[in-house]
Amino acid sequence: KNVPSIDVQENPDEQTRVENTGMTKDDANDESTIKKKQIEILRPMGRAETTEGCLDTNLHAPNESNVAFDERLEILQPMSINESHNRQDTVRSEVSSVEVHSNTIQHDLVITPHLGNENELHQGEIISDSFSPTDVPRPRPGAYFVGERNEGIDDTFSLTPYAVDSSQQYDQDSNDYTIEHLTGDIDEVPEAYIVVDPPIFVAEMVTSNKKLRYTAIATSIILATGIGLGFGLSQEPNGTISIPPTKNTSSSSPDTNMNPPTSQAPKVMVNLSSALQMIFDVSGDTVQNDVLSPQYKAMSWLKEGYFGDDQNMIDIDTLFQNFALATLHYATNGENWVDDYNFLTPEKECNWNNGIDQGIFCENEQVRIIKLSHNGLQGSLPMEIGLLKRMNIFEIIGSEIESNLPDSIGNLTDLHTLQIAESKLSGMMPPTLGKLFNLEKLHLGINHLTGSIPTEIGNLVNLKELYLYKNELKGSIPNEIGNPVNLTELDLYQNELTGSIPESIGNLKQLQVLDFSISRLSGSIPEAIGNLTNLISLFLQETNMIGTIPESIGNLIQLEILDCYGSRFSSRIPRTIGNLIHLRHLYLYPNQVTGKIPESIGNLNQLEGLDFSFSRLSGSIPETIGNLINLKRLYLQETKLTGTIPESIGNLRQLEEMPLYETKIIGTIPKTIENLINLKILFLDKTGLVGTIPETIGNLINLKKLHLQDTELTGTIPESIGNLIHLEELMCSRTKINGAIPESIGKIIKLKDLICSQSQLSGPIPETIGNLTDLVTLSLWQNNFSKTVPDSIGKLIKLSTLRLNQNQFTGTLPEEISCLKNLAVLDISRNFLSGSMNDICYELELHEAVADCGRDASTAYPRVRCDCCTQCCNSTLCTNIKN
């Protein structure tokens, strides 16, 4: 607990001594009363008492050796916390200089002594050089600070940490003790020294405006106060727990770097029984009673590895560090990890890693980094993880951890990265996350977290990245989301969040990525969105948001992606959209946006993807569309757009996809389309286009899909169609296109679908059709084709569907068709074919077969014999055949 400062000053007058004890003057005159009250005040305090009051003393080193022992001790009196704080300035101006052996810097010293049994060496007791060594009581085993008086300088001491073993004895021949220095050995008992033994010693030192606190806490005080998880923590006046600083704390801003502390507290050693009690206080009965629990297994491992017998000692930091890591190992099925990283081996815990980037990494023997990603972790995260209070990075990605995030995570106040993603975390986000003031990255994406986002998230003022995507979070986005003003990435994608986007979102002026997609958010985009002038990506896909797109959207001049796919905005596209000159992707489909495409769209010359499809946009495509020289995808299908395709479309030389189907666009295909040499997809179907297919269509050598069906196009298929060697789909059904299929069709060897039904094509099918060995669908029904079906059609080994019905073919069906082993649908009805199909029926497994196998009233036999046909037709109708 936080122990207040204590004066070390010159002899105060007797009146001050009396006042400090709380005794009356009459009491003060009675030496025995003073002694009795002195001892009562100095007894070890209980937990409640340590939180309510503190101790103060006036302690000085005698200048004369014959001064009685009792007269060299000032009476101790409990002080309130406020009183002790108020006296700090006075104390620091009066105390003498003390040199710490482990550090040559001179410090002002404030110490808290505590009396013990008079037959033992006492904490705070000063022994002068008039005492012979034989008069000095033997110190008890434990950890000590010994203050050696600096010769020739009154009231100054040098503090040194020591450990006294129970086996050490006083050597009468040499008149000295053997006392082990924590960092070496010494053989001589100092002439004047202060011994600090259990329960507690706190020295608070001030030098160069840097406040350092050294704390040595021995077993007895820990057990008495039940510090448990808060071991080594200090009690603040408001009752909150904080970690005693070991770094420069003169600044109010959090220190998140990993620099070593200016000076470190001496290690406090404990034996097995003390260690066990501390672990019990942390983990409760499970560590003692549940033999299957990770805690029990971890404690058993500690006992075996560190305590061969009860006399072995371990420092408290190492104790808790190893216990936490061992518990994590057992709780996550460490025996079956992909890589064990030397866990629980004789190797020191700081070497439990792969030497590169996975495992445990330390600094100054303290765990700073845990990375155990994609390592087969299963089970749960234990609450003991909160013991690793100096950890900076905790990362587990790709695991089968199914537990809640423990509340003790809030103890890891030095964390700047917490990443437990692609796992199965469940339950609610603990509010204790709000204590991680140094956190910069919080990544809990792809888990099963439920409940709402805690308002305490607003406490994370240093947070830069917050990823909570693909969880099951509900409720509204808290207004406090606007508090972490340093946030650069906020990703809440694919949750069940409701309500509207809070106006406080406008506070996040450093934000670069904002993703609220696939949620139940409603309302409109707040005007405050315009404050996010550093925003690069804004994702609002598949929400219930309605209303207008605010004019302030034009303030986001750094924006590169604006994706509102699947929302229900009903306003016009604001003209300020033209201010977003760095925009690369603009997606507003499908939406209810109305009005015209603004002319200012032409300012977006960095645009690569533009999608206004499935909207209520009207008017014509603006001529300024031709300014988008980097555009690769232009999606305007299923809108109410009218007018013609502008000639400036030819400027879009990087364009790869242009679906314009199901619009009211009219006019002809512009000649400038020949410039679109990178075009891969051109869908002009279901429009009001007229005229012919331009011969320059052959320049589109990278074209893969050409859809012209359901238009008013006329003329013939140009010979240049053969240049489209990458074409996979050619569809021209329900048009007025006429004439023969050109011989050059045989050059399009990657063609998979040739569908030009219900048009006015005529003439024979060219023999070159046999070159299209990748063809899957050949549908030419209801045209004016004549003559015989070419034998080369038997080379289309991948053909699945062949529809030649309702034409004027004559002769017999070529036998080569029986080689089309993939053929499932064959329709040759309503032609002038004759002969037998039974050989084909025998060779193929047709799911649908239709032929003129029906009888007319005027003929005795059907035109085509077919035993496998599912339908038989005559001159008037087709009838289903039941096999």
mmCIF file with all atom_site columns, N, CA and C in Angstrom, residues 130-155:
data_model
loop_
_atom_site.group_PDB
_atom_site.id
_atom_site.type_symbol
_atom_site.label_atom_id
_atom_site.label_alt_id
_atom_site.label_comp_id
_atom_site.label_asym_id
_atom_site.label_entity_id
_atom_site.label_seq_id
_atom_site.pdbx_PDB_ins_code
_atom_site.Cartn_x
_atom_site.Cartn_y
_atom_site.Cartn_z
_atom_site.occupancy
_atom_site.B_iso_or_equiv
_atom_site.pdbx_formal_charge
_atom_site.auth_seq_id
_atom_site.auth_comp_id
_atom_site.auth_asym_id
_atom_site.auth_atom_id
_atom_site.pdbx_PDB_model_num
ATOM 1  N N  . SER A 1 130 ? 29.411 2.579   19.326 1.00 0.00 ? 130 SER A N  1
ATOM 2  C CA . SER A 1 130 ? 29.741 2.246   20.708 1.00 0.00 ? 130 SER A CA 1
ATOM 3  C C  . SER A 1 130 ? 29.320 0.826   21.058 1.00 0.00 ? 130 SER A C  1
ATOM 4  N N  . PHE A 1 131 ? 28.459 0.240   20.236 1.00 0.00 ? 131 PHE A N  1
ATOM 5  C CA . PHE A 1 131 ? 28.023 -1.129  20.498 1.00 0.00 ? 131 PHE A CA 1
ATOM 6  C C  . PHE A 1 131 ? 29.091 -2.094  19.992 1.00 0.00 ? 131 PHE A C  1
ATOM 7  N N  . SER A 1 132 ? 29.410 -3.080  20.786 1.00 0.00 ? 132 SER A N  1
ATOM 8  C CA . SER A 1 132 ? 30.325 -4.121  20.299 1.00 0.00 ? 132 SER A CA 1
ATOM 9  C C  . SER A 1 132 ? 29.520 -5.120  19.477 1.00 0.00 ? 132 SER A C  1
ATOM 10 N N  . PRO A 1 133 ? 30.168 -5.810  18.546 1.00 0.00 ? 133 PRO A N  1
ATOM 11 C CA . PRO A 1 133 ? 29.432 -6.770  17.708 1.00 0.00 ? 133 PRO A CA 1
ATOM 12 C C  . PRO A 1 133 ? 28.671 -7.807  18.504 1.00 0.00 ? 133 PRO A C  1
ATOM 13 N N  . THR A 1 134 ? 29.215 -8.184  19.697 1.00 0.00 ? 134 THR A N  1
ATOM 14 C CA . THR A 1 134 ? 28.527 -9.199  20.479 1.00 0.00 ? 134 THR A CA 1
ATOM 15 C C  . THR A 1 134 ? 27.222 -8.687  21.046 1.00 0.00 ? 134 THR A C  1
ATOM 16 N N  . ASP A 1 135 ? 27.058 -7.345  21.110 1.00 0.00 ? 135 ASP A N  1
ATOM 17 C CA . ASP A 1 135 ? 25.816 -6.778  21.623 1.00 0.00 ? 135 ASP A CA 1
ATOM 18 C C  . ASP A 1 135 ? 24.749 -6.660  20.544 1.00 0.00 ? 135 ASP A C  1
ATOM 19 N N  . VAL A 1 136 ? 25.147 -6.845  19.308 1.00 0.00 ? 136 VAL A N  1
ATOM 20 C CA . VAL A 1 136 ? 24.195 -6.670  18.202 1.00 0.00 ? 136 VAL A CA 1
ATOM 21 C C  . VAL A 1 136 ? 23.387 -7.943  18.020 1.00 0.00 ? 136 VAL A C  1
ATOM 22 N N  . PRO A 1 137 ? 22.075 -7.898  18.170 1.00 0.00 ? 137 PRO A N  1
ATOM 23 C CA . PRO A 1 137 ? 21.257 -9.111  18.002 1.00 0.00 ? 137 PRO A CA 1
ATOM 24 C C  . PRO A 1 137 ? 21.398 -9.666  16.585 1.00 0.00 ? 137 PRO A C  1
ATOM 25 N N  . ARG A 1 138 ? 21.273 -10.999 16.484 1.00 0.00 ? 138 ARG A N  1
ATOM 26 C CA . ARG A 1 138 ? 21.370 -11.642 15.175 1.00 0.00 ? 138 ARG A CA 1
ATOM 27 C C  . ARG A 1 138 ? 20.147 -11.295 14.317 1.00 0.00 ? 138 ARG A C  1
ATOM 28 N N  . PRO A 1 139 ? 20.326 -10.830 13.087 1.00 0.00 ? 139 PRO A N  1
ATOM 29 C CA . PRO A 1 139 ? 19.175 -10.487 12.243 1.00 0.00 ? 139 PRO A CA 1
ATOM 30 C C  . PRO A 1 139 ? 18.386 -11.724 11.846 1.00 0.00 ? 139 PRO A C  1
ATOM 31 N N  . ARG A 1 140 ? 17.090 -11.543 11.667 1.00 0.00 ? 140 ARG A N  1
ATOM 32 C CA . ARG A 1 140 ? 16.239 -12.635 11.197 1.00 0.00 ? 140 ARG A CA 1
ATOM 33 C C  . ARG A 1 140 ? 16.452 -12.887 9.711  1.00 0.00 ? 140 ARG A C  1
ATOM 34 N N  . PRO A 1 141 ? 16.223 -14.104 9.247  1.00 0.00 ? 141 PRO A N  1
ATOM 35 C CA . PRO A 1 141 ? 16.353 -14.369 7.803  1.00 0.00 ? 141 PRO A CA 1
ATOM 36 C C  . PRO A 1 141 ? 15.358 -13.528 7.008  1.00 0.00 ? 141 PRO A C  1
ATOM 37 N N  . GLY A 1 142 ? 15.763 -13.084 5.834  1.00 0.00 ? 142 GLY A N  1
ATOM 38 C CA . GLY A 1 142 ? 14.865 -12.324 4.969  1.00 0.00 ? 142 GLY A CA 1
ATOM 39 C C  . GLY A 1 142 ? 15.630 -11.309 4.132  1.00 0.00 ? 142 GLY A C  1
ATOM 40 N N  . ALA A 1 143 ? 14.909 -10.378 3.556  1.00 0.00 ? 143 ALA A N  1
ATOM 41 C CA . ALA A 1 143 ? 15.507 -9.329  2.719  1.00 0.00 ? 143 ALA A CA 1
ATOM 42 C C  . ALA A 1 143 ? 15.635 -8.058  3.537  1.00 0.00 ? 143 ALA A C  1
ATOM 43 N N  . TYR A 1 144 ? 16.777 -7.403  3.441  1.00 0.00 ? 144 TYR A N  1
ATOM 44 C CA . TYR A 1 144 ? 17.054 -6.230  4.271  1.00 0.00 ? 144 TYR A CA 1
ATOM 45 C C  . TYR A 1 144 ? 17.639 -5.096  3.442  1.00 0.00 ? 144 TYR A C  1
ATOM 46 N N  . PHE A 1 145 ? 17.396 -3.881  3.931  1.00 0.00 ? 145 PHE A N  1
ATOM 47 C CA . PHE A 1 145 ? 18.161 -2.722  3.493  1.00 0.00 ? 145 PHE A CA 1
ATOM 48 C C  . PHE A 1 145 ? 19.025 -2.310  4.680  1.00 0.00 ? 145 PHE A C  1
ATOM 49 N N  . VAL A 1 146 ? 20.289 -2.201  4.488  1.00 0.00 ? 146 VAL A N  1
ATOM 50 C CA . VAL A 1 146 ? 21.183 -1.757  5.550  1.00 0.00 ? 146 VAL A CA 1
ATOM 51 C C  . VAL A 1 146 ? 21.695 -0.378  5.191  1.00 0.00 ? 146 VAL A C  1
ATOM 52 N N  . GLY A 1 147 ? 21.480 0.555   6.106  1.00 0.00 ? 147 GLY A N  1
ATOM 53 C CA . GLY A 1 147 ? 21.965 1.913   5.871  1.00 0.00 ? 147 GLY A CA 1
ATOM 54 C C  . GLY A 1 147 ? 23.232 2.154   6.661  1.00 0.00 ? 147 GLY A C  1
ATOM 55 N N  . GLU A 1 148 ? 24.327 2.390   5.982  1.00 0.00 ? 148 GLU A N  1
ATOM 56 C CA . GLU A 1 148 ? 25.604 2.625   6.653  1.00 0.00 ? 148 GLU A CA 1
ATOM 57 C C  . GLU A 1 148 ? 25.831 4.113   6.807  1.00 0.00 ? 148 GLU A C  1
ATOM 58 N N  . ARG A 1 149 ? 26.119 4.515   7.987  1.00 0.00 ? 149 ARG A N  1
ATOM 59 C CA . ARG A 1 149 ? 26.321 5.929   8.271  1.00 0.00 ? 149 ARG A CA 1
ATOM 60 C C  . ARG A 1 149 ? 27.587 6.423   7.581  1.00 0.00 ? 149 ARG A C  1
ATOM 61 N N  . ASN A 1 150 ? 27.471 7.557   6.908  1.00 0.00 ? 150 ASN A N  1
ATOM 62 C CA . ASN A 1 150 ? 28.613 8.135   6.219  1.00 0.00 ? 150 ASN A CA 1
ATOM 63 C C  . ASN A 1 150 ? 29.494 8.869   7.217  1.00 0.00 ? 150 ASN A C  1
ATOM 64 N N  . GLU A 1 151 ? 30.719 8.436   7.368  1.00 0.00 ? 151 GLU A N  1
ATOM 65 C CA . GLU A 1 151 ? 31.619 8.964   8.384  1.00 0.00 ? 151 GLU A CA 1
ATOM 66 C C  . GLU A 1 151 ? 31.921 10.441  8.118  1.00 0.00 ? 151 GLU A C  1
ATOM 67 N N  . GLY A 1 152 ? 31.819 11.226  9.174  1.00 0.00 ? 152 GLY A N  1
ATOM 68 C CA . GLY A 1 152 ? 32.122 12.642  9.071  1.00 0.00 ? 152 GLY A CA 1
ATOM 69 C C  . GLY A 1 152 ? 30.978 13.491  8.570  1.00 0.00 ? 152 GLY A C  1
ATOM 70 N N  . ILE A 1 153 ? 29.902 12.860  8.190  1.00 0.00 ? 153 ILE A N  1
ATOM 71 C CA . ILE A 1 153 ? 28.747 13.628  7.697  1.00 0.00 ? 153 ILE A CA 1
ATOM 72 C C  . ILE A 1 153 ? 27.546 13.200  8.513  1.00 0.00 ? 153 ILE A C  1
ATOM 73 N N  . ASP A 1 154 ? 27.097 14.065  9.397  1.00 0.00 ? 154 ASP A N  1
ATOM 74 C CA . ASP A 1 154 ? 25.993 13.707  10.276 1.00 0.00 ? 154 ASP A CA 1
ATOM 75 C C  . ASP A 1 154 ? 24.721 13.459  9.477  1.00 0.00 ? 154 ASP A C  1
ATOM 76 N N  . ASP A 1 155 ? 23.950 12.526  9.976  1.00 0.00 ? 155 ASP A N  1
ATOM 77 C CA . ASP A 1 155 ? 22.602 12.256  9.464  1.00 0.00 ? 155 ASP A CA 1
ATOM 78 C C  . ASP A 1 155 ? 22.581 11.845  7.990  1.00 0.00 ? 155 ASP A C  1
#
